[in-house]
XYZ file of C-alpha atoms in Angstrom:
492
model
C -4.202 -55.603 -7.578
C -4.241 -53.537 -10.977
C -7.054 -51.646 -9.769
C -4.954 -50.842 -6.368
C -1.765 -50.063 -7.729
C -3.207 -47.326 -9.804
C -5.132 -45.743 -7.037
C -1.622 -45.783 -5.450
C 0.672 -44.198 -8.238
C -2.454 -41.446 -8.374
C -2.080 -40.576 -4.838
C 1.152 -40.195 -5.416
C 1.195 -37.872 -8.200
C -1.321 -35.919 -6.522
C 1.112 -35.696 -3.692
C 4.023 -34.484 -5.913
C 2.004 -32.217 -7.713
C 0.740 -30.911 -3.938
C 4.849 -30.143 -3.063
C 5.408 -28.332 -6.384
C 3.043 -25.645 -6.661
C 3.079 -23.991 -10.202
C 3.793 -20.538 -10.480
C 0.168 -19.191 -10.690
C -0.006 -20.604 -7.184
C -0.569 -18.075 -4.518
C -0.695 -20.130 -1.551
C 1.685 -22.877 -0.227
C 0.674 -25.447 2.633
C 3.909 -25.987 4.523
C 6.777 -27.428 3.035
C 7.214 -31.293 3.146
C 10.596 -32.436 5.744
C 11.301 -28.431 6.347
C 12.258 -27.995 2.675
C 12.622 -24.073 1.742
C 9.307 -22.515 1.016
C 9.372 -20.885 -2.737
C 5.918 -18.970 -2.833
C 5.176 -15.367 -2.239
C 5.794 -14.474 1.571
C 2.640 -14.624 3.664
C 1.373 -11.220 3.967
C 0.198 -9.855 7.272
C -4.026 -8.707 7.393
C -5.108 -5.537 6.218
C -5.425 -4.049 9.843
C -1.875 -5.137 10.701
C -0.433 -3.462 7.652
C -2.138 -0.197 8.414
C -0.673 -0.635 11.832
C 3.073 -0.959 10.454
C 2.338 1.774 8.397
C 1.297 4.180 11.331
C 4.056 3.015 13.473
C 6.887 3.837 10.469
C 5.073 7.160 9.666
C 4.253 8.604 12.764
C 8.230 9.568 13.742
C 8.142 10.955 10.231
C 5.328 13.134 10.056
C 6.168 14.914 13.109
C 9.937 15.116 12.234
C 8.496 17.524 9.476
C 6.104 19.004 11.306
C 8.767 20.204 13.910
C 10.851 21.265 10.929
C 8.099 23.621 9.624
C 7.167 24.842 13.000
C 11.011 25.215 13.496
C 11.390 26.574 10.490
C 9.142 29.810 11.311
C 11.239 30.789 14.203
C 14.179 32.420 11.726
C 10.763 34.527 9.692
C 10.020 35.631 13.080
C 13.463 36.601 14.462
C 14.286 37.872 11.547
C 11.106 40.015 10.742
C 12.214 41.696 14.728
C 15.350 42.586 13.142
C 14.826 43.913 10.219
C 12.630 44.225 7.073
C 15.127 43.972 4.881
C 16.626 41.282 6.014
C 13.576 39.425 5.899
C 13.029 40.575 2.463
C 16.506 38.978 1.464
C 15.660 35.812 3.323
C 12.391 35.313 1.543
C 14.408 35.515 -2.014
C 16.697 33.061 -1.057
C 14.605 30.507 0.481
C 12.005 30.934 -2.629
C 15.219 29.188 -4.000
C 16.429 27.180 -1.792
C 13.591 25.681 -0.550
C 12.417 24.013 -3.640
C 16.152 23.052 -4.097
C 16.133 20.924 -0.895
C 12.731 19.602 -1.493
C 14.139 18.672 -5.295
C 17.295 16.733 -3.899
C 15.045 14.757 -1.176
C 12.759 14.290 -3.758
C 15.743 12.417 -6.439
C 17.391 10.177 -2.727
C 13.731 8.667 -2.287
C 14.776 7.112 -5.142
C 17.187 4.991 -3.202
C 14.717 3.424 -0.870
C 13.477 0.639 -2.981
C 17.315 -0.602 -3.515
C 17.884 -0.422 0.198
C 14.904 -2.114 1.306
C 15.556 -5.137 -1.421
C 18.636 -5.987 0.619
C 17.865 -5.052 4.327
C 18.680 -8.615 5.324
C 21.408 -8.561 3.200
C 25.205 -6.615 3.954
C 26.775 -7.278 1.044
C 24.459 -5.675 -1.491
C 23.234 -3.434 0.925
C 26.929 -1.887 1.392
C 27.171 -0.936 -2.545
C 24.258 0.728 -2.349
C 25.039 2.957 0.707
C 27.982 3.960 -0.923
C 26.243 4.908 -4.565
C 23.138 7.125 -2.468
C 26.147 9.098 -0.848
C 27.379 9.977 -4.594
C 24.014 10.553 -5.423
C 23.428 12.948 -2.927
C 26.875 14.396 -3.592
C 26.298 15.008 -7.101
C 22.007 16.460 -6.574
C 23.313 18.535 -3.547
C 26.451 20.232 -5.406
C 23.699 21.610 -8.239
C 21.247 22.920 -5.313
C 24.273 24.111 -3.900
C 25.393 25.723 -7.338
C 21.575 27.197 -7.722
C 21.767 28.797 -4.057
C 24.447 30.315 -4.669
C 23.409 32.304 -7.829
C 20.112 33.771 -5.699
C 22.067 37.228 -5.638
C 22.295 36.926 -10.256
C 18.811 35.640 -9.674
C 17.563 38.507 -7.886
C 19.502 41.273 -10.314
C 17.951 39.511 -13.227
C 14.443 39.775 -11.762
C 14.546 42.649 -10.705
C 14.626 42.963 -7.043
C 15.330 46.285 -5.235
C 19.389 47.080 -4.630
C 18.594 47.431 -0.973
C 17.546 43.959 -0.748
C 20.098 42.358 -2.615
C 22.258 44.721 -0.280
C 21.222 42.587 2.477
C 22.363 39.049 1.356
C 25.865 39.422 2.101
C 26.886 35.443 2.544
C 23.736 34.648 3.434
C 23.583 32.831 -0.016
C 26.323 30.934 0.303
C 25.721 29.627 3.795
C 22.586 28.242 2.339
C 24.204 26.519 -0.710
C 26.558 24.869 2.306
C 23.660 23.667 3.896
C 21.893 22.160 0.562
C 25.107 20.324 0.289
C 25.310 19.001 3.635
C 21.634 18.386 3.887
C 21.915 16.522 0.469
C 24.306 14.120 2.212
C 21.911 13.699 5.355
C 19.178 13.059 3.057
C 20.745 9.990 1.646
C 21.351 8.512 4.990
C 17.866 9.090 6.319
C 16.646 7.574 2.635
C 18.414 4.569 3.937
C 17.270 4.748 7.257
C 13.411 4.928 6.122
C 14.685 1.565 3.693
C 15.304 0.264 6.587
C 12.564 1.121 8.488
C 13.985 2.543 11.342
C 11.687 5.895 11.147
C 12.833 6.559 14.763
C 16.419 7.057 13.893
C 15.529 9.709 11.059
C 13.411 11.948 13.878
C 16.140 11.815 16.077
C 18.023 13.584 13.448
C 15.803 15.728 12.291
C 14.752 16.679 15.923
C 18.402 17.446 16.880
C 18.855 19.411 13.591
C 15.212 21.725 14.395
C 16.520 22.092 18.133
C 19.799 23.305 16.960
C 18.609 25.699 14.376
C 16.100 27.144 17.037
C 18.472 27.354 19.812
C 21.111 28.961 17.994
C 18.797 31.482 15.622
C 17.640 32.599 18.914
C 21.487 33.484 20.171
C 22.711 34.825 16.444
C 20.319 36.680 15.026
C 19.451 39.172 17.351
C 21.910 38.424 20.383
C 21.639 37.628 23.672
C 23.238 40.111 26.764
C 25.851 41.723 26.067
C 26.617 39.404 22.550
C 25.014 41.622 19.706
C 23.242 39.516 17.217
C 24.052 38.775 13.317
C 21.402 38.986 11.961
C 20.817 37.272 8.426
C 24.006 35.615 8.142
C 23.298 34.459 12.154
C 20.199 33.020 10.563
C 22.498 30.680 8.025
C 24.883 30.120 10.429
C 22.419 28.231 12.576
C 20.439 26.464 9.714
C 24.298 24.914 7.950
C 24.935 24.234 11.594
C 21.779 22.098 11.804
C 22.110 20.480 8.610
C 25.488 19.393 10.169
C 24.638 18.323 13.309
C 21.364 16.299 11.419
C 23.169 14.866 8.779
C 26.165 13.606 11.361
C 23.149 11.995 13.846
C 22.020 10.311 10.939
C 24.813 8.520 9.289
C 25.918 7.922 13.189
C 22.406 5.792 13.446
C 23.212 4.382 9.938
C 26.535 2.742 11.455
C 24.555 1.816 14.343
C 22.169 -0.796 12.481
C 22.821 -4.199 12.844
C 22.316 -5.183 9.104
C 25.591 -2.538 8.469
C 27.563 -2.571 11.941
C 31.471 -2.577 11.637
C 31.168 -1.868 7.941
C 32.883 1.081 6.129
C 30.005 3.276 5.031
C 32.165 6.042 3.246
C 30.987 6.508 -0.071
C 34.401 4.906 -1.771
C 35.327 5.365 -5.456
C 32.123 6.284 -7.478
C 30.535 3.558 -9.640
C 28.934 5.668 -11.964
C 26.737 2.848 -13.915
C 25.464 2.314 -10.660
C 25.038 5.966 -9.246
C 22.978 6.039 -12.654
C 20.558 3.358 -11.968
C 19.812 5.221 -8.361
C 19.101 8.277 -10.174
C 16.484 6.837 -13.218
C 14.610 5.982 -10.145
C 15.083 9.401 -8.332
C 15.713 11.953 -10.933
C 12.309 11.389 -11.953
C 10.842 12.051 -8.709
C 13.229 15.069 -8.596
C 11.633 16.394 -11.543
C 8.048 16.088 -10.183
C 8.671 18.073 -7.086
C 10.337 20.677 -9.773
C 7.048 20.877 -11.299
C 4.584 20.952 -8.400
C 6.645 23.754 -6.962
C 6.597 25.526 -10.440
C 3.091 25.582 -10.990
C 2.497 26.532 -6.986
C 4.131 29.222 -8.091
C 1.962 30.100 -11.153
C -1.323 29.822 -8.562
C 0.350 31.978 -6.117
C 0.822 34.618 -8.631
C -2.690 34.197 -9.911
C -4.255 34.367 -6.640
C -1.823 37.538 -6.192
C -3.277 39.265 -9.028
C -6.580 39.400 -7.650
C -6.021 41.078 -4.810
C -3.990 41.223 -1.382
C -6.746 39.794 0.555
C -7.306 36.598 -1.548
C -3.308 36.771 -2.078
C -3.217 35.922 2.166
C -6.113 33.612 2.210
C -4.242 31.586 -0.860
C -1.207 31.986 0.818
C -2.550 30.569 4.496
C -4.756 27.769 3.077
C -1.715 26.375 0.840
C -0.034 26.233 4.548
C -3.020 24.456 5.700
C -2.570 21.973 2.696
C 0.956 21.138 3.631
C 0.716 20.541 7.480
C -2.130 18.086 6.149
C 0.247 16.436 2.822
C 2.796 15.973 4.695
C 1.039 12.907 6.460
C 0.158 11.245 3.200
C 4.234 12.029 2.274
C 5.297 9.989 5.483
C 2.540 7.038 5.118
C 4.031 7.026 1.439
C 7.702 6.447 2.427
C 6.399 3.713 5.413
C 5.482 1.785 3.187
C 8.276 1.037 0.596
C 9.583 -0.974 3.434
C 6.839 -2.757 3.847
C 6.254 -3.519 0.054
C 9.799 -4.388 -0.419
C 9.415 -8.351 0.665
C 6.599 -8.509 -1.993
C 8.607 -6.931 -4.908
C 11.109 -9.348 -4.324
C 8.636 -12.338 -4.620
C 7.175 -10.645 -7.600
C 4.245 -11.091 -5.750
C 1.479 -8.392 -7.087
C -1.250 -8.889 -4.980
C 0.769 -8.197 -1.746
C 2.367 -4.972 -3.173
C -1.510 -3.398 -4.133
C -2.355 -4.801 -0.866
C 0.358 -2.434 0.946
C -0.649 0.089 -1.510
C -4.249 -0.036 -0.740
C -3.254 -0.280 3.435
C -1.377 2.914 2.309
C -4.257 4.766 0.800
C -6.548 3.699 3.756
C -4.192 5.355 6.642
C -3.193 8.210 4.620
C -6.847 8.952 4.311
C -7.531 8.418 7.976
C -4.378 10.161 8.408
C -5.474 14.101 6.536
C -9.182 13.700 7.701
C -8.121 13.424 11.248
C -5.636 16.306 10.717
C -8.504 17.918 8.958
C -11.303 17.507 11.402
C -8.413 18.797 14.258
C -7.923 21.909 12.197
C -11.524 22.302 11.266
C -12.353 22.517 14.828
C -10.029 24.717 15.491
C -10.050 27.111 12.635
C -10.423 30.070 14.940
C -7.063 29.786 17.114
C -5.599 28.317 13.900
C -6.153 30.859 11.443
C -5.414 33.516 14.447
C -1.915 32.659 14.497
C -1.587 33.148 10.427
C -3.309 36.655 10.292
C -5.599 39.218 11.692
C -7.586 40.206 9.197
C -10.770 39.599 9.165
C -11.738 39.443 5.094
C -8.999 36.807 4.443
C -9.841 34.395 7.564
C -13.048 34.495 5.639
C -11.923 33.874 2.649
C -10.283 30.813 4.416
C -13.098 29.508 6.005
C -15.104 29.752 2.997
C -12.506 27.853 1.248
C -11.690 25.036 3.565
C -14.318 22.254 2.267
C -12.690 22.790 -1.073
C -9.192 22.588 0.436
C -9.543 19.586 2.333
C -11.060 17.554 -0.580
C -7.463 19.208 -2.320
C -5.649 17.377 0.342
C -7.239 14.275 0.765
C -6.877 13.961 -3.322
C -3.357 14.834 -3.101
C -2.312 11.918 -0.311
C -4.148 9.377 -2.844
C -1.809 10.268 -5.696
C 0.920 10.910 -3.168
C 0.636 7.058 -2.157
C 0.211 5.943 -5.696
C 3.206 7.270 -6.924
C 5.191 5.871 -3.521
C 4.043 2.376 -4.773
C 5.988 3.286 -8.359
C 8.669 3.825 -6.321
C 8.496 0.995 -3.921
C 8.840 -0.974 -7.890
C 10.986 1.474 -9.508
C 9.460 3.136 -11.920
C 8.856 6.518 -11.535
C 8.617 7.644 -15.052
C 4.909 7.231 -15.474
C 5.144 9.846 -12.396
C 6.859 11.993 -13.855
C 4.161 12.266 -17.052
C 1.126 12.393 -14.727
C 2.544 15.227 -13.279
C 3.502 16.888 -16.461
C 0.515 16.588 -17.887
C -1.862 17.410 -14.609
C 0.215 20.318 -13.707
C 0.685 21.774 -16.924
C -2.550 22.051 -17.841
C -3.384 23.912 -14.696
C -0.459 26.323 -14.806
C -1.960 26.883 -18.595
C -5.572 27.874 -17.255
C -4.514 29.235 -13.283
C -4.203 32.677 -14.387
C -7.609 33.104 -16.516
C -9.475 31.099 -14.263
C -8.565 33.207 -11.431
C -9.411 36.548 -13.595
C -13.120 34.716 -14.328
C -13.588 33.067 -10.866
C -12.094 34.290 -8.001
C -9.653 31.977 -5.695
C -12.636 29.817 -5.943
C -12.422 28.510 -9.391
C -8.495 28.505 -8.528
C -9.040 26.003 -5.938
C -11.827 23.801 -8.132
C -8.869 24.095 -10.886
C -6.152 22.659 -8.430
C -8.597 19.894 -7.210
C -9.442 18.713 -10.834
C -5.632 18.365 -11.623
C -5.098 16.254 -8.358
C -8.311 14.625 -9.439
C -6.415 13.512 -12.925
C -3.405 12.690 -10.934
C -5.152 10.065 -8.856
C -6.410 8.269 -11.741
C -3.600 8.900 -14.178
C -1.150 7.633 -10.587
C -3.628 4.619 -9.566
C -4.015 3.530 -13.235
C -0.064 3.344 -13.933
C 0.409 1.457 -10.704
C -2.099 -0.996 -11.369
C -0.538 -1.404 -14.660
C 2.999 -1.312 -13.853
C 2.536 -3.399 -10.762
C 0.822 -6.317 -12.515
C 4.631 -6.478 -14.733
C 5.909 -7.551 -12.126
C 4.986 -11.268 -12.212
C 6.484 -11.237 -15.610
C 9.819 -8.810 -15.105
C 13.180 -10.634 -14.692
C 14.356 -7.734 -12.636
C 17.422 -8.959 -10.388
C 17.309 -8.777 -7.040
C 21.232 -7.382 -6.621
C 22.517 -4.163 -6.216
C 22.178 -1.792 -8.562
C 25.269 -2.261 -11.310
C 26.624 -4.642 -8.587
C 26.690 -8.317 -8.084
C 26.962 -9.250 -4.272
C 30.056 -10.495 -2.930
């Protein structure tokens, strides 16, 4: 009997111990009389993350592929009408654009908060309402920089009759960085969400409306004479409008947030704060990329014109290609977001890994298209014949440029996905500046060649400065006591 009620009292312990897993458990048999299941959530197979990742980041890749495609109607129209007017829209969009791209870059900061509490109103609400201060306060100082292009200009030195041209063209612009600032942080908390499909609907109606109405006001239709420049901004603050209002429209329409007031409220600045040490730093590497894109450009310039266009063309190339790895990047914060909350670290470098894998599959695909076509492709970007060349000699090396830029690219979306972008922000630092530091010699020694083999070491760096700070940062996680509220909030 002694014997037997031992064996008994270890069964049971066994069984208890079986119902309890400890917390280096990864795995959890089904919960005894339907009690709540505490372990990590299960995590779907490699092939079915990369096919969640595809299906969030195919509506945004080709929302910004019809943006750039969209975007080239205005330097066409605009070229028709006159020189100078295209003169004066290149100086301001050499500012605006990297002023947009800096205030998208700070609201992906907000997607990690938002997809922590998709299934969740009340924290999800607070955090709306902080990302539309965010993008309030990022969009008024794009706005502000905008608007000093024509003190910009005088300072560098750009000819009177350009500056001539600008007229309100400027501030039309620094409307639109404003208003687009405001879109951006509802499709931030659309992609949270992951409802890609609702973020290219607005971006779609935004390109259609900028095309369709640059076509009627810059150089007229019938009898209506045309604008010209300020026709031009007309039509993109218009679109930023229209974009922006689709947007926030599909952000009331989403069941987690339906009947709720979405406007941004009084401002709780401890918690506008925490959004922004997430996306300022992010902000600040899209600052720097652009910067020293700039120092190549004038390297490759200094050569000579020809190797100034084939720079010039294959950076396009680059960015038709990126911006895949940028959209697989934002998929899958979403994604991750279920295994942040669970602390659970080897589903979040799982989703990081399906991340690398279809942004991969995603450039060389893009790459092979383009590679194929190289001779229509390059057509439609210029006529001579020394810098499609000079392209085609290049294009190897610019490919393995993108296809090490999407691996960093997804990296540093996995810091965000836990919220720490710093380490980002000193990859980039360090990468970058080091190549700004030896563009310009290298160029004078080497050609656009050694330019190129410059740029590809510093993404190079990035990927394993990016993958090593994710590992390292990701593995915290286990051990962070990070709540799971809204930023500066507590739910209600």
């Amino acid at each position: 009997m002694a014997a037997l009620r031992r064996a008994v009292g270890a069964a049971c312990l066994r069984r208890r111990a079986g119902a309890a897993p400890g917390p280096g458990n990864r795995e959890a048999g089904p919960p005894p009389h339907g009690g709540r299941e505490t372990g990590p959530p299960p995590g779907p197979s490699g092939r079915k993350l990369i096919g969640r990742t595809v299906a969030t980041a195919l509506p945004l890749y080709l929302t910004m592929l019809v943006s750039t495609a969209g975007g080239l109607v205005d330097t066409a129209l605009l070229g028709r009408h006159a020189t100078a007017s295209l003169a004066a829209f290149a100086l301001t969009m050499a500012v605006y654009t990297p002023a947009t791209a800096t205030v998208a870059g700070a609201l992906r900061g907000v997607m990690p908060f938002v997809s922590a509490h998709d299934d969740d109103p009340d924290a999800l609400l607070p955090v709306v309402r902080d990302s539309l201060w965010l993008g309030i306060a990022t969009g008024l100082l794009g706005a502000l920089a905008v608007a000093g292009v024509p003190l910009i200009g005088l300072a560098s030195g750009v000819p009177r009759q350009t500056l001539a041209q600008l007229g309100a063209f400027p501030y039309l612009m620094a409307a639109s960085v404003l208003v687009a600032a405001i879109g951006n942080a509802a499709t931030s908390t659309l992609v949270g969400l992951g409802r890609s499909r609702l973020v290219m609907r607005a971006g779609m109606t935004g390109t259609a409306t900028a095309v369709a109405l640059s076509l009627i006001l810059v150089n007229g239709v019938g009898p209506l004479d045309g604008l010209g420049l300020p026709g031009a901004g007309i039509a993109m603050l218009a679109a930023a409008t229209i974009s922006a209002t689709v947007a926030h429209g599909g952000l009331r329409r989403c069941a987690v947030l339906a009947g709720r007031p979405l406007g941004p409220g009084r401002p709780q600045v401890r918690a506008v704060i925490r959004l922004a040490g997430v996306g300022v730093p992010l902000a600040g590497t899209v600052l720097i990329k652009f910067a020293v894109l700039g120092v190549l450009a004038v390297a490759a310039a200094r050569i000579d014109p020809v190797n100034a266009a084939a720079h010039s063309i294959s950076v396009s190339l680059v960015g038709l290609m990126f911006a895949a790895a940028v959209a697989v990047g934002q998929a899958t914060i979403p994604l991750l977001a279920p295994h942040v909350k669970a602390k659970d670290v080897r589903g979040v470098r799982a989703g990081v890994r399906a991340g690398v894998v279809t942004a991969l599959g995603a450039v060389l695909l893009i790459g092979g298209v383009l590679a194929v076509l190289r001779v229509p492709v390059l057509s439609l970007f210029t006529h001579d014949l020394g810098a499609r060349e000079q392209v085609l000699a290049l294009l190897p090396l610019v490919l393995l440029v993108v296809v090490t830029d999407a691996l960093q690219a997804v990296f540093g979306f996995g810091l965000v996905a836990i919220r720490d972008t710093v380490p980002s922000l000193l990859a980039f630092a360090v990468c970058y500046g080091l190549l700004a530091v030896v563009a310009v010699p290298l160029s004078a020694r080497g050609g656009l060649t050694a330019l190129w083999l410059a740029l590809l070491g510093a993404n190079t760096l990035l990927v394993v400065g990016q993958a090593a700070f994710f590992h390292l940062r990701s593995g915290r996680l286990r051990r962070s006591g990070r709540p799971s509220t809204a930023p500066g909030r507590t739910p209600a």
